[in-house]
Amino acid sequence: MRYFLRRTLHAIFLLLGVSLLTFLFSALTPGSYFDEMRLNPQISSQTVAALRAQYQLDRPLPVRYAHWLNAVAHGELGFSFAYNAPVAPLLWTRARNTLLLTITSTFLAWLLALPLGIWSGAKFGRPPDRVLSSATATLLVIPDLVLALGLLILAVRTGWFPTGGLVSISFEELTPLQKLRDIVSHMTLPVVALVLASLPMLVRHVRASVAEVFDAPFVRAARSHGIPQRKLLYGYALRAAANPLISLFGFSVGTLLSGSLLVEVVMSWPGLGPLLLESILARDLYVVIGGVLLSMIFLVGGNLFADALLYWADPRIRTAEHAR
């Protein structure tokens, strides 16, 4: 319990530090959302000054940060200049779309990576392992942007899949089953892009963990006693190789909100990516800060989740904690 209390306190201090640095860097960036209004002759300088005062941009930076923390405590995450609305509902609407995309792609990537990585690690150094390693190395060096653009070109030329958006224009007129098919068809390309982007790294980590354990003395001793390969793999090796994979799974959970932003922008998926890009270009300060903070919350939460799984799975951690 003390272990998790320490980790939680560290996470809170980390979030405060990240929020402070993000607020500071965003506030010190040259220009603001209202700069373009000054170039419009139909908008008086008094109107611009009144708007800046309304959003407290004329106050000192510490006062603005304290006001923003108060908004965070009330669950608003500040106020958007462009949308004239609290930031939290804007982010949550887009975050649901992002999570729909990333949870699906993360599940499929792990579903493929575990058997492929285990199979490759069990055949470490043999021709099948070399072929799979070459394939994952090739995918690993292809940028996410190139993968997304290649899939878009394929969709445009074949017409098999939609090239943007979450649903079709006639979505409300469809039956429930047709609505599900429509959403799945719109999700297919972004999900494939995210799976292809993350699969090589996952496979290589699983492969390395299994191969390392297979070369351990206790596995060689078990093999010398005639224990079958299948039982040796699933009964002994996987349990010993679980710790780094649990940590990697926690990192996958932590990047659910931030790992798909580029793909969302390229493929016009209505998630956090396009919203944050628009906000950065428009200098919508609090939307940008809210998006960064929300992504950090998921990253810290993913690490805490991995710590909880490691604490449950590895008795050595529990023994060391109780010995303190």
C-alpha atoms as a PDB file:
ATOM      1  CA  MET A   1       0.000   0.000   0.000  1.00  0.00           C
ATOM      2  CA  ARG A   2       2.828   2.392   0.829  1.00  0.00           C
ATOM      3  CA  TYR A   3       4.363   1.628  -2.540  1.00  0.00           C
ATOM      4  CA  PHE A   4       1.239   2.718  -4.402  1.00  0.00           C
ATOM      5  CA  LEU A   5       0.831   5.764  -2.163  1.00  0.00           C
ATOM      6  CA  ARG A   6       4.350   6.891  -3.048  1.00  0.00           C
ATOM      7  CA  ARG A   7       3.739   6.258  -6.720  1.00  0.00           C
ATOM      8  CA  THR A   8       0.463   8.191  -6.610  1.00  0.00           C
ATOM      9  CA  LEU A   9       2.111  11.173  -4.907  1.00  0.00           C
ATOM     10  CA  HIS A  10       4.893  11.110  -7.506  1.00  0.00           C
ATOM     11  CA  ALA A  11       2.265  11.037 -10.241  1.00  0.00           C
ATOM     12  CA  ILE A  12       0.452  14.061  -8.779  1.00  0.00           C
ATOM     13  CA  PHE A  13       3.667  16.076  -8.546  1.00  0.00           C
ATOM     14  CA  LEU A  14       4.567  15.038 -12.084  1.00  0.00           C
ATOM     15  CA  LEU A  15       1.191  16.204 -13.419  1.00  0.00           C
ATOM     16  CA  LEU A  16       1.544  19.532 -11.612  1.00  0.00           C
ATOM     17  CA  GLY A  17       5.037  19.999 -13.027  1.00  0.00           C
ATOM     18  CA  VAL A  18       3.959  19.124 -16.567  1.00  0.00           C
ATOM     19  CA  SER A  19       0.932  21.428 -16.334  1.00  0.00           C
ATOM     20  CA  LEU A  20       3.108  24.287 -15.075  1.00  0.00           C
ATOM     21  CA  LEU A  21       5.708  23.871 -17.828  1.00  0.00           C
ATOM     22  CA  THR A  22       3.045  23.466 -20.529  1.00  0.00           C
ATOM     23  CA  PHE A  23       1.208  26.553 -19.291  1.00  0.00           C
ATOM     24  CA  LEU A  24       4.438  28.529 -19.126  1.00  0.00           C
ATOM     25  CA  PHE A  25       5.672  27.556 -22.602  1.00  0.00           C
ATOM     26  CA  SER A  26       2.228  28.074 -24.167  1.00  0.00           C
ATOM     27  CA  ALA A  27       1.787  31.462 -22.513  1.00  0.00           C
ATOM     28  CA  LEU A  28       5.263  32.644 -23.533  1.00  0.00           C
ATOM     29  CA  THR A  29       4.762  31.688 -27.174  1.00  0.00           C
ATOM     30  CA  PRO A  30       4.699  34.859 -29.327  1.00  0.00           C
ATOM     31  CA  GLY A  31       1.229  35.972 -30.350  1.00  0.00           C
ATOM     32  CA  SER A  32      -2.217  35.110 -29.063  1.00  0.00           C
ATOM     33  CA  TYR A  33      -5.649  34.121 -30.320  1.00  0.00           C
ATOM     34  CA  PHE A  34      -6.741  37.771 -30.508  1.00  0.00           C
ATOM     35  CA  ASP A  35      -3.789  39.067 -32.574  1.00  0.00           C
ATOM     36  CA  GLU A  36      -5.593  38.628 -35.892  1.00  0.00           C
ATOM     37  CA  MET A  37      -8.471  40.743 -34.611  1.00  0.00           C
ATOM     38  CA  ARG A  38      -6.154  43.735 -34.393  1.00  0.00           C
ATOM     39  CA  LEU A  39      -5.630  43.512 -38.164  1.00  0.00           C
ATOM     40  CA  ASN A  40      -9.369  43.724 -38.804  1.00  0.00           C
ATOM     41  CA  PRO A  41     -10.388  47.386 -39.205  1.00  0.00           C
ATOM     42  CA  GLN A  42     -13.968  46.515 -38.263  1.00  0.00           C
ATOM     43  CA  ILE A  43     -12.881  45.454 -34.751  1.00  0.00           C
ATOM     44  CA  SER A  44     -11.799  48.261 -32.464  1.00  0.00           C
ATOM     45  CA  SER A  45      -8.849  48.041 -30.112  1.00  0.00           C
ATOM     46  CA  GLN A  46     -11.255  48.503 -27.193  1.00  0.00           C
ATOM     47  CA  THR A  47     -13.102  45.337 -28.220  1.00  0.00           C
ATOM     48  CA  VAL A  48      -9.856  43.362 -28.369  1.00  0.00           C
ATOM     49  CA  ALA A  49      -8.807  44.722 -24.979  1.00  0.00           C
ATOM     50  CA  ALA A  50     -12.205  43.792 -23.516  1.00  0.00           C
ATOM     51  CA  LEU A  51     -11.898  40.244 -24.855  1.00  0.00           C
ATOM     52  CA  ARG A  52      -8.400  39.880 -23.432  1.00  0.00           C
ATOM     53  CA  ALA A  53      -9.694  41.100 -20.068  1.00  0.00           C
ATOM     54  CA  GLN A  54     -12.647  38.692 -20.258  1.00  0.00           C
ATOM     55  CA  TYR A  55     -10.295  35.726 -20.672  1.00  0.00           C
ATOM     56  CA  GLN A  56      -7.812  37.244 -18.166  1.00  0.00           C
ATOM     57  CA  LEU A  57      -4.996  37.432 -20.698  1.00  0.00           C
ATOM     58  CA  ASP A  58      -4.119  40.890 -19.377  1.00  0.00           C
ATOM     59  CA  ARG A  59      -3.244  39.530 -15.925  1.00  0.00           C
ATOM     60  CA  PRO A  60       0.167  38.308 -14.697  1.00  0.00           C
ATOM     61  CA  LEU A  61       1.120  34.747 -15.547  1.00  0.00           C
ATOM     62  CA  PRO A  62       0.944  33.379 -11.943  1.00  0.00           C
ATOM     63  CA  VAL A  63      -2.588  34.765 -11.567  1.00  0.00           C
ATOM     64  CA  ARG A  64      -3.647  33.143 -14.827  1.00  0.00           C
ATOM     65  CA  TYR A  65      -2.132  29.815 -13.790  1.00  0.00           C
ATOM     66  CA  ALA A  66      -3.934  29.934 -10.432  1.00  0.00           C
ATOM     67  CA  HIS A  67      -7.189  30.740 -12.229  1.00  0.00           C
ATOM     68  CA  TRP A  68      -6.608  27.799 -14.587  1.00  0.00           C
ATOM     69  CA  LEU A  69      -5.928  25.446 -11.640  1.00  0.00           C
ATOM     70  CA  ASN A  70      -9.227  26.564 -10.150  1.00  0.00           C
ATOM     71  CA  ALA A  71     -10.931  25.701 -13.459  1.00  0.00           C
ATOM     72  CA  VAL A  72      -9.225  22.286 -13.415  1.00  0.00           C
ATOM     73  CA  ALA A  73     -10.522  21.693  -9.875  1.00  0.00           C
ATOM     74  CA  HIS A  74     -14.039  22.408 -11.164  1.00  0.00           C
ATOM     75  CA  GLY A  75     -13.573  19.970 -14.066  1.00  0.00           C
ATOM     76  CA  GLU A  76     -13.522  22.612 -16.827  1.00  0.00           C
ATOM     77  CA  LEU A  77      -9.795  22.645 -17.808  1.00  0.00           C
ATOM     78  CA  GLY A  78     -10.098  26.307 -18.755  1.00  0.00           C
ATOM     79  CA  PHE A  79     -12.131  28.056 -21.442  1.00  0.00           C
ATOM     80  CA  SER A  80     -11.702  27.793 -25.199  1.00  0.00           C
ATOM     81  CA  PHE A  81     -11.338  31.095 -27.098  1.00  0.00           C
ATOM     82  CA  ALA A  82     -12.404  29.636 -30.436  1.00  0.00           C
ATOM     83  CA  TYR A  83     -15.415  27.650 -29.231  1.00  0.00           C
ATOM     84  CA  ASN A  84     -16.391  29.990 -26.370  1.00  0.00           C
ATOM     85  CA  ALA A  85     -17.003  26.952 -24.174  1.00  0.00           C
ATOM     86  CA  PRO A  86     -15.284  24.999 -21.370  1.00  0.00           C
ATOM     87  CA  VAL A  87     -12.401  22.885 -22.597  1.00  0.00           C
ATOM     88  CA  ALA A  88     -13.314  19.624 -20.820  1.00  0.00           C
ATOM     89  CA  PRO A  89     -16.494  18.831 -22.846  1.00  0.00           C
ATOM     90  CA  LEU A  90     -14.680  19.654 -26.096  1.00  0.00           C
ATOM     91  CA  LEU A  91     -11.807  17.326 -25.245  1.00  0.00           C
ATOM     92  CA  TRP A  92     -14.043  14.531 -23.985  1.00  0.00           C
ATOM     93  CA  THR A  93     -16.139  14.517 -27.178  1.00  0.00           C
ATOM     94  CA  ARG A  94     -13.010  14.097 -29.288  1.00  0.00           C
ATOM     95  CA  ALA A  95     -11.300  11.791 -26.761  1.00  0.00           C
ATOM     96  CA  ARG A  96     -14.117   9.248 -27.088  1.00  0.00           C
ATOM     97  CA  ASN A  97     -13.432   9.007 -30.818  1.00  0.00           C
ATOM     98  CA  THR A  98      -9.705   8.698 -30.185  1.00  0.00           C
ATOM     99  CA  LEU A  99     -10.215   5.974 -27.570  1.00  0.00           C
ATOM    100  CA  LEU A 100     -12.518   4.049 -29.900  1.00  0.00           C
ATOM    101  CA  LEU A 101      -9.695   4.027 -32.435  1.00  0.00           C
ATOM    102  CA  THR A 102      -6.742   3.370 -30.129  1.00  0.00           C
ATOM    103  CA  ILE A 103      -8.364   0.743 -27.885  1.00  0.00           C
ATOM    104  CA  THR A 104      -9.342  -1.264 -30.954  1.00  0.00           C
ATOM    105  CA  SER A 105      -5.915  -0.971 -32.564  1.00  0.00           C
ATOM    106  CA  THR A 106      -4.054  -1.699 -29.307  1.00  0.00           C
ATOM    107  CA  PHE A 107      -6.147  -4.826 -28.695  1.00  0.00           C
ATOM    108  CA  LEU A 108      -5.540  -6.100 -32.235  1.00  0.00           C
ATOM    109  CA  ALA A 109      -1.824  -5.266 -32.102  1.00  0.00           C
ATOM    110  CA  TRP A 110      -1.317  -7.211 -28.876  1.00  0.00           C
ATOM    111  CA  LEU A 111      -3.515 -10.044 -30.153  1.00  0.00           C
ATOM    112  CA  LEU A 112      -1.147 -10.422 -33.102  1.00  0.00           C
ATOM    113  CA  ALA A 113       2.108  -9.562 -31.335  1.00  0.00           C
ATOM    114  CA  LEU A 114       1.901 -12.129 -28.541  1.00  0.00           C
ATOM    115  CA  PRO A 115       1.673 -15.303 -30.668  1.00  0.00           C
ATOM    116  CA  LEU A 116       4.076 -13.947 -33.292  1.00  0.00           C
ATOM    117  CA  GLY A 117       6.623 -12.836 -30.697  1.00  0.00           C
ATOM    118  CA  ILE A 118       6.367 -16.077 -28.715  1.00  0.00           C
ATOM    119  CA  TRP A 119       6.743 -18.167 -31.876  1.00  0.00           C
ATOM    120  CA  SER A 120       9.726 -16.103 -33.019  1.00  0.00           C
ATOM    121  CA  GLY A 121      11.395 -16.196 -29.599  1.00  0.00           C
ATOM    122  CA  ALA A 122      10.964 -19.966 -29.374  1.00  0.00           C
ATOM    123  CA  LYS A 123      12.693 -20.322 -32.768  1.00  0.00           C
ATOM    124  CA  PHE A 124      15.345 -17.686 -32.042  1.00  0.00           C
ATOM    125  CA  GLY A 125      18.085 -17.624 -34.689  1.00  0.00           C
ATOM    126  CA  ARG A 126      16.354 -20.058 -37.035  1.00  0.00           C
ATOM    127  CA  PRO A 127      15.129 -19.169 -40.549  1.00  0.00           C
ATOM    128  CA  PRO A 128      11.487 -18.513 -39.510  1.00  0.00           C
ATOM    129  CA  ASP A 129      12.708 -16.100 -36.825  1.00  0.00           C
ATOM    130  CA  ARG A 130      14.990 -14.334 -39.321  1.00  0.00           C
ATOM    131  CA  VAL A 131      12.144 -13.881 -41.813  1.00  0.00           C
ATOM    132  CA  LEU A 132       9.832 -12.435 -39.180  1.00  0.00           C
ATOM    133  CA  SER A 133      12.600 -10.210 -37.807  1.00  0.00           C
ATOM    134  CA  SER A 134      13.295  -8.855 -41.292  1.00  0.00           C
ATOM    135  CA  ALA A 135       9.603  -8.124 -41.821  1.00  0.00           C
ATOM    136  CA  THR A 136       9.250  -6.301 -38.495  1.00  0.00           C
ATOM    137  CA  ALA A 137      12.479  -4.366 -39.108  1.00  0.00           C
ATOM    138  CA  THR A 138      11.127  -3.224 -42.482  1.00  0.00           C
ATOM    139  CA  LEU A 139       7.851  -2.064 -40.939  1.00  0.00           C
ATOM    140  CA  LEU A 140       9.722  -0.396 -38.093  1.00  0.00           C
ATOM    141  CA  VAL A 141      11.623   1.980 -40.383  1.00  0.00           C
ATOM    142  CA  ILE A 142       8.529   3.092 -42.315  1.00  0.00           C
ATOM    143  CA  PRO A 143       7.211   6.369 -40.813  1.00  0.00           C
ATOM    144  CA  ASP A 144       3.619   6.471 -39.602  1.00  0.00           C
ATOM    145  CA  LEU A 145       2.942   9.265 -42.090  1.00  0.00           C
ATOM    146  CA  VAL A 146       4.002   7.096 -45.026  1.00  0.00           C
ATOM    147  CA  LEU A 147       1.857   4.205 -43.811  1.00  0.00           C
ATOM    148  CA  ALA A 148      -1.191   6.442 -43.442  1.00  0.00           C
ATOM    149  CA  LEU A 149      -0.704   8.089 -46.844  1.00  0.00           C
ATOM    150  CA  GLY A 150      -0.179   4.711 -48.517  1.00  0.00           C
ATOM    151  CA  LEU A 151      -3.434   3.387 -47.077  1.00  0.00           C
ATOM    152  CA  LEU A 152      -5.246   6.552 -48.164  1.00  0.00           C
ATOM    153  CA  ILE A 153      -3.962   6.150 -51.725  1.00  0.00           C
ATOM    154  CA  LEU A 154      -5.137   2.530 -51.674  1.00  0.00           C
ATOM    155  CA  ALA A 155      -8.600   3.597 -50.487  1.00  0.00           C
ATOM    156  CA  VAL A 156      -8.903   6.356 -53.108  1.00  0.00           C
ATOM    157  CA  ARG A 157      -7.882   4.107 -55.985  1.00  0.00           C
ATOM    158  CA  THR A 158      -9.945   1.094 -54.982  1.00  0.00           C
ATOM    159  CA  GLY A 159     -12.937   2.743 -53.316  1.00  0.00           C
ATOM    160  CA  TRP A 160     -13.076  -0.089 -50.800  1.00  0.00           C
ATOM    161  CA  PHE A 161     -13.041   2.114 -47.707  1.00  0.00           C
ATOM    162  CA  PRO A 162     -14.058   5.683 -46.787  1.00  0.00           C
ATOM    163  CA  THR A 163     -11.191   8.163 -46.707  1.00  0.00           C
ATOM    164  CA  GLY A 164     -12.177  10.223 -43.681  1.00  0.00           C
ATOM    165  CA  GLY A 165     -14.645  10.909 -40.917  1.00  0.00           C
ATOM    166  CA  LEU A 166     -16.317   8.695 -38.347  1.00  0.00           C
ATOM    167  CA  VAL A 167     -19.645   8.042 -40.090  1.00  0.00           C
ATOM    168  CA  SER A 168     -21.308   8.642 -43.455  1.00  0.00           C
ATOM    169  CA  ILE A 169     -23.611  11.566 -44.215  1.00  0.00           C
ATOM    170  CA  SER A 170     -26.647   9.269 -44.281  1.00  0.00           C
ATOM    171  CA  PHE A 171     -25.730   7.635 -40.959  1.00  0.00           C
ATOM    172  CA  GLU A 172     -28.978   8.576 -39.185  1.00  0.00           C
ATOM    173  CA  GLU A 173     -31.049   6.869 -41.873  1.00  0.00           C
ATOM    174  CA  LEU A 174     -29.327   3.497 -41.447  1.00  0.00           C
ATOM    175  CA  THR A 175     -30.470   0.512 -39.405  1.00  0.00           C
ATOM    176  CA  PRO A 176     -28.469  -0.387 -36.244  1.00  0.00           C
ATOM    177  CA  LEU A 177     -26.553  -3.130 -38.054  1.00  0.00           C
ATOM    178  CA  GLN A 178     -25.816  -0.818 -40.985  1.00  0.00           C
ATOM    179  CA  LYS A 179     -24.624   1.871 -38.557  1.00  0.00           C
ATOM    180  CA  LEU A 180     -22.190  -0.601 -37.018  1.00  0.00           C
ATOM    181  CA  ARG A 181     -20.888  -1.577 -40.448  1.00  0.00           C
ATOM    182  CA  ASP A 182     -20.533   2.079 -41.389  1.00  0.00           C
ATOM    183  CA  ILE A 183     -18.456   2.867 -38.298  1.00  0.00           C
ATOM    184  CA  VAL A 184     -16.296  -0.226 -38.812  1.00  0.00           C
ATOM    185  CA  SER A 185     -15.659   0.691 -42.458  1.00  0.00           C
ATOM    186  CA  HIS A 186     -14.577   4.202 -41.428  1.00  0.00           C
ATOM    187  CA  MET A 187     -12.350   2.794 -38.672  1.00  0.00           C
ATOM    188  CA  THR A 188     -10.612   0.187 -40.813  1.00  0.00           C
ATOM    189  CA  LEU A 189      -7.905   2.308 -42.412  1.00  0.00           C
ATOM    190  CA  PRO A 190      -6.869   4.229 -39.251  1.00  0.00           C
ATOM    191  CA  VAL A 191      -6.862   1.015 -37.228  1.00  0.00           C
ATOM    192  CA  VAL A 192      -4.719  -0.796 -39.816  1.00  0.00           C
ATOM    193  CA  ALA A 193      -2.289   2.143 -39.862  1.00  0.00           C
ATOM    194  CA  LEU A 194      -1.974   2.124 -36.062  1.00  0.00           C
ATOM    195  CA  VAL A 195      -1.612  -1.664 -35.896  1.00  0.00           C
ATOM    196  CA  LEU A 196       1.120  -1.670 -38.552  1.00  0.00           C
ATOM    197  CA  ALA A 197       2.894   1.163 -36.733  1.00  0.00           C
ATOM    198  CA  SER A 198       2.919  -0.506 -33.306  1.00  0.00           C
ATOM    199  CA  LEU A 199       3.082  -4.198 -34.214  1.00  0.00           C
ATOM    200  CA  PRO A 200       6.831  -4.389 -35.062  1.00  0.00           C
ATOM    201  CA  MET A 201       7.901  -2.922 -31.724  1.00  0.00           C
ATOM    202  CA  LEU A 202       5.564  -5.187 -29.763  1.00  0.00           C
ATOM    203  CA  VAL A 203       6.653  -8.318 -31.639  1.00  0.00           C
ATOM    204  CA  ARG A 204      10.330  -7.538 -31.136  1.00  0.00           C
ATOM    205  CA  HIS A 205       9.863  -6.919 -27.396  1.00  0.00           C
ATOM    206  CA  VAL A 206       7.913 -10.152 -26.920  1.00  0.00           C
ATOM    207  CA  ARG A 207      10.497 -12.026 -28.999  1.00  0.00           C
ATOM    208  CA  ALA A 208      13.412 -10.613 -26.983  1.00  0.00           C
ATOM    209  CA  SER A 209      11.763 -11.410 -23.639  1.00  0.00           C
ATOM    210  CA  VAL A 210      10.933 -15.004 -24.613  1.00  0.00           C
ATOM    211  CA  ALA A 211      14.337 -15.633 -26.215  1.00  0.00           C
ATOM    212  CA  GLU A 212      16.127 -14.332 -23.121  1.00  0.00           C
ATOM    213  CA  VAL A 213      14.154 -16.588 -20.811  1.00  0.00           C
ATOM    214  CA  PHE A 214      14.615 -19.598 -23.102  1.00  0.00           C
ATOM    215  CA  ASP A 215      18.368 -19.213 -22.642  1.00  0.00           C
ATOM    216  CA  ALA A 216      18.108 -19.012 -18.838  1.00  0.00           C
ATOM    217  CA  PRO A 217      19.675 -21.810 -16.734  1.00  0.00           C
ATOM    218  CA  PHE A 218      16.387 -22.947 -15.183  1.00  0.00           C
ATOM    219  CA  VAL A 219      14.849 -23.440 -18.648  1.00  0.00           C
ATOM    220  CA  ARG A 220      17.863 -25.408 -19.855  1.00  0.00           C
ATOM    221  CA  ALA A 221      17.644 -27.555 -16.727  1.00  0.00           C
ATOM    222  CA  ALA A 222      13.918 -28.156 -17.290  1.00  0.00           C
ATOM    223  CA  ARG A 223      14.606 -29.064 -20.920  1.00  0.00           C
ATOM    224  CA  SER A 224      17.279 -31.541 -19.859  1.00  0.00           C
ATOM    225  CA  HIS A 225      14.688 -33.302 -17.688  1.00  0.00           C
ATOM    226  CA  GLY A 226      12.604 -33.999 -20.768  1.00  0.00           C
ATOM    227  CA  ILE A 227       9.819 -31.484 -20.179  1.00  0.00           C
ATOM    228  CA  PRO A 228       7.917 -30.993 -23.471  1.00  0.00           C
ATOM    229  CA  GLN A 229       8.600 -27.820 -25.431  1.00  0.00           C
ATOM    230  CA  ARG A 230       4.994 -26.629 -25.268  1.00  0.00           C
ATOM    231  CA  LYS A 231       4.765 -27.054 -21.484  1.00  0.00           C
ATOM    232  CA  LEU A 232       8.203 -25.480 -21.103  1.00  0.00           C
ATOM    233  CA  LEU A 233       7.082 -22.451 -23.097  1.00  0.00           C
ATOM    234  CA  TYR A 234       3.654 -21.806 -21.617  1.00  0.00           C
ATOM    235  CA  GLY A 235       4.245 -23.196 -18.134  1.00  0.00           C
ATOM    236  CA  TYR A 236       7.638 -21.671 -17.328  1.00  0.00           C
ATOM    237  CA  ALA A 237       9.095 -19.312 -19.921  1.00  0.00           C
ATOM    238  CA  LEU A 238       6.083 -17.027 -20.366  1.00  0.00           C
ATOM    239  CA  ARG A 239       5.662 -16.472 -16.641  1.00  0.00           C
ATOM    240  CA  ALA A 240       9.324 -15.529 -16.312  1.00  0.00           C
ATOM    241  CA  ALA A 241       9.131 -13.221 -19.353  1.00  0.00           C
ATOM    242  CA  ALA A 242       5.955 -11.466 -18.194  1.00  0.00           C
ATOM    243  CA  ASN A 243       7.451  -8.517 -16.279  1.00  0.00           C
ATOM    244  CA  PRO A 244       8.853  -6.480 -19.191  1.00  0.00           C
ATOM    245  CA  LEU A 245       5.744  -7.264 -21.231  1.00  0.00           C
ATOM    246  CA  ILE A 246       3.500  -5.989 -18.420  1.00  0.00           C
ATOM    247  CA  SER A 247       5.486  -2.763 -18.343  1.00  0.00           C
ATOM    248  CA  LEU A 248       5.158  -2.459 -22.100  1.00  0.00           C
ATOM    249  CA  PHE A 249       1.414  -3.068 -21.860  1.00  0.00           C
ATOM    250  CA  GLY A 250       1.143  -0.265 -19.307  1.00  0.00           C
ATOM    251  CA  PHE A 251       2.948   2.027 -21.734  1.00  0.00           C
ATOM    252  CA  SER A 252       0.461   1.015 -24.452  1.00  0.00           C
ATOM    253  CA  VAL A 253      -2.414   1.954 -22.144  1.00  0.00           C
ATOM    254  CA  GLY A 254      -0.704   5.238 -21.299  1.00  0.00           C
ATOM    255  CA  THR A 255      -0.413   6.262 -24.938  1.00  0.00           C
ATOM    256  CA  LEU A 256      -4.060   5.600 -25.839  1.00  0.00           C
ATOM    257  CA  LEU A 257      -4.726   9.335 -26.186  1.00  0.00           C
ATOM    258  CA  SER A 258      -1.413  10.474 -27.643  1.00  0.00           C
ATOM    259  CA  GLY A 259      -0.288   7.626 -29.898  1.00  0.00           C
ATOM    260  CA  SER A 260      -2.695   8.222 -32.765  1.00  0.00           C
ATOM    261  CA  LEU A 261      -2.644  12.010 -33.232  1.00  0.00           C
ATOM    262  CA  LEU A 262      -0.678  11.994 -36.498  1.00  0.00           C
ATOM    263  CA  VAL A 263      -2.797   9.242 -38.041  1.00  0.00           C
ATOM    264  CA  GLU A 264      -5.974  11.074 -37.022  1.00  0.00           C
ATOM    265  CA  VAL A 265      -4.829  14.271 -38.723  1.00  0.00           C
ATOM    266  CA  VAL A 266      -3.757  12.530 -41.931  1.00  0.00           C
ATOM    267  CA  MET A 267      -6.888  10.372 -42.153  1.00  0.00           C
ATOM    268  CA  SER A 268      -9.334  13.063 -40.994  1.00  0.00           C
ATOM    269  CA  TRP A 269     -10.484  11.063 -38.000  1.00  0.00           C
ATOM    270  CA  PRO A 270     -12.502  13.362 -35.686  1.00  0.00           C
ATOM    271  CA  GLY A 271     -10.398  12.736 -32.602  1.00  0.00           C
ATOM    272  CA  LEU A 272      -8.024  14.770 -30.462  1.00  0.00           C
ATOM    273  CA  GLY A 273      -5.398  15.070 -33.210  1.00  0.00           C
ATOM    274  CA  PRO A 274      -7.254  17.493 -35.537  1.00  0.00           C
ATOM    275  CA  LEU A 275      -8.620  19.462 -32.552  1.00  0.00           C
ATOM    276  CA  LEU A 276      -5.173  19.979 -31.043  1.00  0.00           C
ATOM    277  CA  LEU A 277      -3.671  20.896 -34.415  1.00  0.00           C
ATOM    278  CA  GLU A 278      -6.385  23.514 -34.986  1.00  0.00           C
ATOM    279  CA  SER A 279      -5.896  24.841 -31.458  1.00  0.00           C
ATOM    280  CA  ILE A 280      -2.120  25.111 -31.850  1.00  0.00           C
ATOM    281  CA  LEU A 281      -2.463  26.988 -35.137  1.00  0.00           C
ATOM    282  CA  ALA A 282      -5.140  29.289 -33.671  1.00  0.00           C
ATOM    283  CA  ARG A 283      -3.230  29.673 -30.369  1.00  0.00           C
ATOM    284  CA  ASP A 284      -6.245  28.464 -28.409  1.00  0.00           C
ATOM    285  CA  LEU A 285      -4.158  28.220 -25.262  1.00  0.00           C
ATOM    286  CA  TYR A 286      -6.338  26.285 -22.839  1.00  0.00           C
ATOM    287  CA  VAL A 287      -7.379  23.621 -25.353  1.00  0.00           C
ATOM    288  CA  VAL A 288      -3.711  22.837 -26.008  1.00  0.00           C
ATOM    289  CA  ILE A 289      -2.885  22.719 -22.294  1.00  0.00           C
ATOM    290  CA  GLY A 290      -5.952  20.584 -21.578  1.00  0.00           C
ATOM    291  CA  GLY A 291      -5.017  18.114 -24.315  1.00  0.00           C
ATOM    292  CA  VAL A 292      -1.460  17.774 -22.999  1.00  0.00           C
ATOM    293  CA  LEU A 293      -2.702  17.342 -19.430  1.00  0.00           C
ATOM    294  CA  LEU A 294      -5.253  14.710 -20.464  1.00  0.00           C
ATOM    295  CA  SER A 295      -2.581  12.769 -22.362  1.00  0.00           C
ATOM    296  CA  MET A 296      -0.266  12.939 -19.339  1.00  0.00           C
ATOM    297  CA  ILE A 297      -3.036  11.652 -17.068  1.00  0.00           C
ATOM    298  CA  PHE A 298      -3.388   8.612 -19.326  1.00  0.00           C
ATOM    299  CA  LEU A 299       0.396   8.116 -19.437  1.00  0.00           C
ATOM    300  CA  VAL A 300       0.725   8.276 -15.649  1.00  0.00           C
ATOM    301  CA  GLY A 301      -2.365   6.106 -15.229  1.00  0.00           C
ATOM    302  CA  GLY A 302      -0.910   3.511 -17.605  1.00  0.00           C
ATOM    303  CA  ASN A 303       2.304   3.362 -15.560  1.00  0.00           C
ATOM    304  CA  LEU A 304       0.354   2.994 -12.317  1.00  0.00           C
ATOM    305  CA  PHE A 305      -1.714   0.251 -13.922  1.00  0.00           C
ATOM    306  CA  ALA A 306       1.466  -1.560 -14.981  1.00  0.00           C
ATOM    307  CA  ASP A 307       2.848  -1.201 -11.445  1.00  0.00           C
ATOM    308  CA  ALA A 308      -0.332  -2.739 -10.036  1.00  0.00           C
ATOM    309  CA  LEU A 309      -0.099  -5.669 -12.463  1.00  0.00           C
ATOM    310  CA  LEU A 310       3.589  -6.208 -11.637  1.00  0.00           C
ATOM    311  CA  TYR A 311       2.822  -6.092  -7.920  1.00  0.00           C
ATOM    312  CA  TRP A 312       0.140  -8.731  -8.386  1.00  0.00           C
ATOM    313  CA  ALA A 313       2.125 -10.946 -10.782  1.00  0.00           C
ATOM    314  CA  ASP A 314       5.595 -10.889  -9.192  1.00  0.00           C
ATOM    315  CA  PRO A 315       5.847 -12.103  -5.562  1.00  0.00           C
ATOM    316  CA  ARG A 316       9.394 -10.716  -5.329  1.00  0.00           C
ATOM    317  CA  ILE A 317       8.022  -7.156  -5.455  1.00  0.00           C
ATOM    318  CA  ARG A 318       5.530  -7.895  -2.676  1.00  0.00           C
ATOM    319  CA  THR A 319       8.262  -9.536  -0.562  1.00  0.00           C
ATOM    320  CA  ALA A 320      10.605  -6.583  -1.017  1.00  0.00           C
ATOM    321  CA  GLU A 321       7.819  -4.142  -0.122  1.00  0.00           C
ATOM    322  CA  HIS A 322       6.902  -6.010   3.066  1.00  0.00           C
ATOM    323  CA  ALA A 323      10.573  -6.264   4.078  1.00  0.00           C
ATOM    324  CA  ARG A 324      10.921  -2.457   4.237  1.00  0.00           C
END
